Structure formats: structure tokens, C-alpha cells
């Protein structure tokens, strides 16, 4: 039996969480009457795929075995063609999977009063990297130090109540929440907080007494 020979496959690139479609992968076999099946090992521990083989053109149809890599890395993918006599030939190539950045959902404009504590709403985010972990920071736009709010890993939410803030002056402040994954990729969302003037409050003054023609000091 003459073994099938799979042509070289160029390196491929993808992004975690995105569907990767392979190019068609031709092969040759000196056995003119042989029939063939194929398999693809993705190199990430997931089950092998069984792509379609075009018998007329002797091509493994790449689009029939798309795959989604869930984490960043460099994966060695192997396509194997097996003939009806049990003989097989393989070709390996590398798929480089890049980091998908977190995406923070829009946050509505908020209002506060100078000197009052402002609590933010919970701020959800998404990340195509299913295995990624995250931290968050909030820049308040008033020159104060950034805050480090809690991130709920299960729901992928920045817990707004864990990072309250007090603006000390009237103004319109651009607040930015940033989520960073364990690969160093980050995504940000900005929104405006309008801080209104707090009116002066005069303390209660007790009743006073005086005598006509006398100087009263308050």
C-alpha cells in the first residue's frame, strides 16, 4: 500500500472564542482506486474532528471542520488522511491564537452632589476567552487615585458598590472603568458624572434677647 501524502498547510491565526475555518487541504495517493477518510487533531485536548473528503479532487474540505480555541496559545494542529487499506499520512501546522479583549457594557450618565458619596451600578462585561480571569480599575476623572473594585468572576460583573467615590467640587467628570484579563488585554468604558453644587446650610440659631437701645451681638 502507498500511503497518502498530505500537502503542506501554512500556519494559521485566530482569536480566542472565534470560529476558525481551515483552508482546503489537498493530498495525493499513488493508489488510484483508494478511498479515504480524514481526521483533525486540534492540539488543545478537544475531541478530533472528522472533516469531509472530496474524493474526486482528493482534498480534505477545511470548512467542514471549523474549531473554536478557548484560550491564548500556539497550537499544533494535525490533519491525517487514512486510506481504505489502513495506511495514513499526516501533516501538522501551527495555529496562533491571540487574546480577545474584554468589552465593558455601556454605562449611563450619572449625577451626584459635591461632598456626597456616589455608588456606581454594577457594570457587566464580556470576554470571548472563557477561561480568562479579570481585575478592574476605575479612574474618577478628578485627579484622585484610581479605585480597584471587586470583579464577580461567575457573572463577569464589576461590582459598582465596591468602589464608591465622593467628588469635592462642582463639575462634569469623565469616569472610566477598565477591565484587564490575565493575558494583559484590557477594555474600557467611559461615562460622565455631573456633580451639582451643594447649597450652604446654616445651623440653627437659638432665640436671643436684648434691651431696647442696647447693642446686640449675635
mmCIF file of C-alpha atoms in Angstrom, residues 44-203:
data_model
loop_
_atom_site.group_PDB
_atom_site.id
_atom_site.type_symbol
_atom_site.label_atom_id
_atom_site.label_comp_id
_atom_site.label_asym_id
_atom_site.label_seq_id
_atom_site.Cartn_x
_atom_site.Cartn_y
_atom_site.Cartn_z
ATOM 1 C CA UNK A 44 -5.851 21.671 22.649
ATOM 2 C CA UNK A 45 -7.222 18.488 24.178
ATOM 3 C CA UNK A 46 -10.597 18.740 22.467
ATOM 4 C CA UNK A 47 -12.029 15.760 20.521
ATOM 5 C CA UNK A 48 -10.762 15.196 16.987
ATOM 6 C CA UNK A 49 -12.925 16.328 14.088
ATOM 7 C CA UNK A 50 -13.870 14.263 11.049
ATOM 8 C CA UNK A 51 -13.843 16.597 8.055
ATOM 9 C CA UNK A 52 -15.340 15.772 4.681
ATOM 10 C CA UNK A 53 -13.057 14.344 1.963
ATOM 11 C CA UNK A 54 -13.724 15.308 -1.645
ATOM 12 C CA UNK A 55 -12.937 12.013 -3.368
ATOM 13 C CA UNK A 56 -12.902 13.495 -6.886
ATOM 14 C CA UNK A 57 -10.297 16.161 -6.123
ATOM 15 C CA UNK A 58 -8.597 14.389 -3.192
ATOM 16 C CA UNK A 59 -8.998 17.339 -0.888
ATOM 17 C CA UNK A 60 -9.802 17.476 2.810
ATOM 18 C CA UNK A 61 -12.534 20.136 2.958
ATOM 19 C CA UNK A 62 -11.259 22.510 5.638
ATOM 20 C CA UNK A 63 -14.519 24.400 6.062
ATOM 21 C CA UNK A 64 -16.222 21.167 7.140
ATOM 22 C CA UNK A 65 -14.225 21.107 10.396
ATOM 23 C CA UNK A 66 -14.138 24.585 11.920
ATOM 24 C CA UNK A 67 -12.996 24.966 15.524
ATOM 25 C CA UNK A 68 -13.004 27.464 18.386
ATOM 26 C CA UNK A 69 -9.952 27.775 20.620
ATOM 27 C CA UNK A 70 -10.902 28.986 24.084
ATOM 28 C CA UNK A 71 -7.512 30.190 25.299
ATOM 29 C CA UNK A 72 -4.496 32.091 24.061
ATOM 30 C CA UNK A 73 -1.608 29.999 22.809
ATOM 31 C CA UNK A 74 0.214 28.331 19.949
ATOM 32 C CA UNK A 75 -1.429 25.044 18.970
ATOM 33 C CA UNK A 76 -0.068 22.278 16.740
ATOM 34 C CA UNK A 77 -2.937 21.048 14.587
ATOM 35 C CA UNK A 78 -2.568 17.739 12.726
ATOM 36 C CA UNK A 79 -4.622 16.582 9.734
ATOM 37 C CA UNK A 80 -4.486 12.862 8.986
ATOM 38 C CA UNK A 81 -5.733 11.116 5.843
ATOM 39 C CA UNK A 82 -6.343 7.352 6.004
ATOM 40 C CA UNK A 83 -6.966 5.119 3.001
ATOM 41 C CA UNK A 84 -9.175 2.049 2.800
ATOM 42 C CA UNK A 85 -6.155 -0.211 3.388
ATOM 43 C CA UNK A 86 -5.437 1.365 6.749
ATOM 44 C CA UNK A 87 -2.451 3.392 5.568
ATOM 45 C CA UNK A 88 -2.292 7.018 6.678
ATOM 46 C CA UNK A 89 -0.323 10.202 6.173
ATOM 47 C CA UNK A 90 -0.332 13.339 8.329
ATOM 48 C CA UNK A 91 0.622 16.983 8.130
ATOM 49 C CA UNK A 92 0.959 19.335 11.090
ATOM 50 C CA UNK A 93 0.774 23.121 11.188
ATOM 51 C CA UNK A 94 0.603 25.825 13.858
ATOM 52 C CA UNK A 95 -2.404 27.928 14.806
ATOM 53 C CA UNK A 96 -1.521 31.052 16.799
ATOM 54 C CA UNK A 97 -4.460 32.138 18.955
ATOM 55 C CA UNK A 98 -4.444 35.779 20.070
ATOM 56 C CA UNK A 99 -6.079 37.259 23.145
ATOM 57 C CA UNK A 100 -9.640 38.587 22.867
ATOM 58 C CA UNK A 101 -10.049 41.846 24.778
ATOM 59 C CA UNK A 102 -12.740 42.330 27.445
ATOM 60 C CA UNK A 103 -15.668 44.529 26.395
ATOM 61 C CA UNK A 104 -17.345 46.617 29.089
ATOM 62 C CA UNK A 105 -21.052 47.314 28.577
ATOM 63 C CA UNK A 106 -22.179 50.955 28.201
ATOM 64 C CA UNK A 107 -22.801 52.879 31.452
ATOM 65 C CA UNK A 108 -25.422 55.617 31.594
ATOM 66 C CA UNK A 109 -24.622 59.197 32.562
ATOM 67 C CA UNK A 110 -24.877 59.691 36.330
ATOM 68 C CA UNK A 111 -25.396 62.631 38.673
ATOM 69 C CA UNK A 112 -24.172 63.454 42.149
ATOM 70 C CA UNK A 113 -23.776 66.390 44.539
ATOM 71 C CA UNK A 114 -20.422 67.668 45.723
ATOM 72 C CA UNK A 115 -19.456 66.142 49.061
ATOM 73 C CA UNK A 116 -21.889 63.220 48.682
ATOM 74 C CA UNK A 117 -20.812 59.606 48.255
ATOM 75 C CA UNK A 118 -21.628 58.235 44.809
ATOM 76 C CA UNK A 119 -22.217 54.497 44.378
ATOM 77 C CA UNK A 120 -21.943 53.123 40.859
ATOM 78 C CA UNK A 121 -24.233 50.462 39.382
ATOM 79 C CA UNK A 122 -22.902 47.002 38.609
ATOM 80 C CA UNK A 123 -21.059 47.081 35.300
ATOM 81 C CA UNK A 124 -21.154 43.864 33.230
ATOM 82 C CA UNK A 125 -18.510 42.938 30.682
ATOM 83 C CA UNK A 126 -17.890 40.156 28.190
ATOM 84 C CA UNK A 127 -14.757 38.306 27.135
ATOM 85 C CA UNK A 128 -14.543 35.646 24.434
ATOM 86 C CA UNK A 129 -11.803 33.982 26.496
ATOM 87 C CA UNK A 130 -13.936 31.579 28.521
ATOM 88 C CA UNK A 131 -11.039 30.678 30.821
ATOM 89 C CA UNK A 132 -9.744 34.216 31.384
ATOM 90 C CA UNK A 133 -9.702 35.845 34.813
ATOM 91 C CA UNK A 134 -10.080 39.588 35.356
ATOM 92 C CA UNK A 135 -9.291 42.608 37.507
ATOM 93 C CA UNK A 136 -10.793 46.098 37.247
ATOM 94 C CA UNK A 137 -9.941 49.717 37.954
ATOM 95 C CA UNK A 138 -11.925 52.952 37.991
ATOM 96 C CA UNK A 139 -10.474 56.355 37.124
ATOM 97 C CA UNK A 140 -12.697 59.079 38.560
ATOM 98 C CA UNK A 141 -11.537 61.890 36.300
ATOM 99 C CA UNK A 142 -10.904 64.328 39.140
ATOM 100 C CA UNK A 143 -7.231 63.602 39.797
ATOM 101 C CA UNK A 144 -7.894 61.301 42.733
ATOM 102 C CA UNK A 145 -6.283 57.842 42.901
ATOM 103 C CA UNK A 146 -7.910 55.056 40.887
ATOM 104 C CA UNK A 147 -10.113 52.565 42.723
ATOM 105 C CA UNK A 148 -9.885 48.762 42.439
ATOM 106 C CA UNK A 149 -13.441 47.446 42.539
ATOM 107 C CA UNK A 150 -14.347 43.816 43.060
ATOM 108 C CA UNK A 151 -14.984 41.628 39.999
ATOM 109 C CA UNK A 152 -17.620 38.888 40.203
ATOM 110 C CA UNK A 153 -15.938 36.155 38.166
ATOM 111 C CA UNK A 154 -19.049 33.974 37.898
ATOM 112 C CA UNK A 155 -21.245 36.684 36.381
ATOM 113 C CA UNK A 156 -18.461 38.796 34.836
ATOM 114 C CA UNK A 157 -19.601 41.985 36.503
ATOM 115 C CA UNK A 158 -17.609 44.839 38.007
ATOM 116 C CA UNK A 159 -19.315 45.366 41.360
ATOM 117 C CA UNK A 160 -20.061 49.087 41.349
ATOM 118 C CA UNK A 161 -20.928 49.310 45.028
ATOM 119 C CA UNK A 162 -17.392 48.185 45.915
ATOM 120 C CA UNK A 163 -15.942 51.472 44.636
ATOM 121 C CA UNK A 164 -17.976 54.462 45.842
ATOM 122 C CA UNK A 165 -16.487 57.938 45.489
ATOM 123 C CA UNK A 166 -17.003 61.483 46.726
ATOM 124 C CA UNK A 167 -16.492 64.396 44.336
ATOM 125 C CA UNK A 168 -15.431 67.522 46.226
ATOM 126 C CA UNK A 169 -16.293 70.135 43.619
ATOM 127 C CA UNK A 170 -18.943 71.002 41.076
ATOM 128 C CA UNK A 171 -18.264 69.843 37.532
ATOM 129 C CA UNK A 172 -18.694 67.266 34.809
ATOM 130 C CA UNK A 173 -16.310 64.348 35.280
ATOM 131 C CA UNK A 174 -15.435 61.591 32.802
ATOM 132 C CA UNK A 175 -15.226 58.349 34.769
ATOM 133 C CA UNK A 176 -13.536 55.339 33.123
ATOM 134 C CA UNK A 177 -13.883 51.709 34.181
ATOM 135 C CA UNK A 178 -11.224 49.350 32.814
ATOM 136 C CA UNK A 179 -11.282 45.544 32.891
ATOM 137 C CA UNK A 180 -7.985 43.692 32.385
ATOM 138 C CA UNK A 181 -7.658 39.958 31.725
ATOM 139 C CA UNK A 182 -4.886 37.618 32.860
ATOM 140 C CA UNK A 183 -3.156 37.970 29.477
ATOM 141 C CA UNK A 184 -2.774 41.730 29.933
ATOM 142 C CA UNK A 185 -5.520 42.669 27.480
ATOM 143 C CA UNK A 186 -7.934 45.361 28.605
ATOM 144 C CA UNK A 187 -11.141 47.063 27.602
ATOM 145 C CA UNK A 188 -12.536 50.336 28.934
ATOM 146 C CA UNK A 189 -15.813 52.209 29.077
ATOM 147 C CA UNK A 190 -16.205 55.900 29.950
ATOM 148 C CA UNK A 191 -19.254 57.755 31.182
ATOM 149 C CA UNK A 192 -20.000 61.187 32.602
ATOM 150 C CA UNK A 193 -20.843 62.070 36.194
ATOM 151 C CA UNK A 194 -22.409 65.529 36.577
ATOM 152 C CA UNK A 195 -21.723 66.907 40.053
ATOM 153 C CA UNK A 196 -24.101 69.636 41.228
ATOM 154 C CA UNK A 197 -23.471 72.376 43.759
ATOM 155 C CA UNK A 198 -24.251 71.632 47.398
ATOM 156 C CA UNK A 199 -26.029 74.609 48.991
ATOM 157 C CA UNK A 200 -24.683 76.106 52.236
ATOM 158 C CA UNK A 201 -26.670 75.025 55.296
ATOM 159 C CA UNK A 202 -26.811 77.454 58.194
ATOM 160 C CA UNK A 203 -27.064 75.823 61.631
#
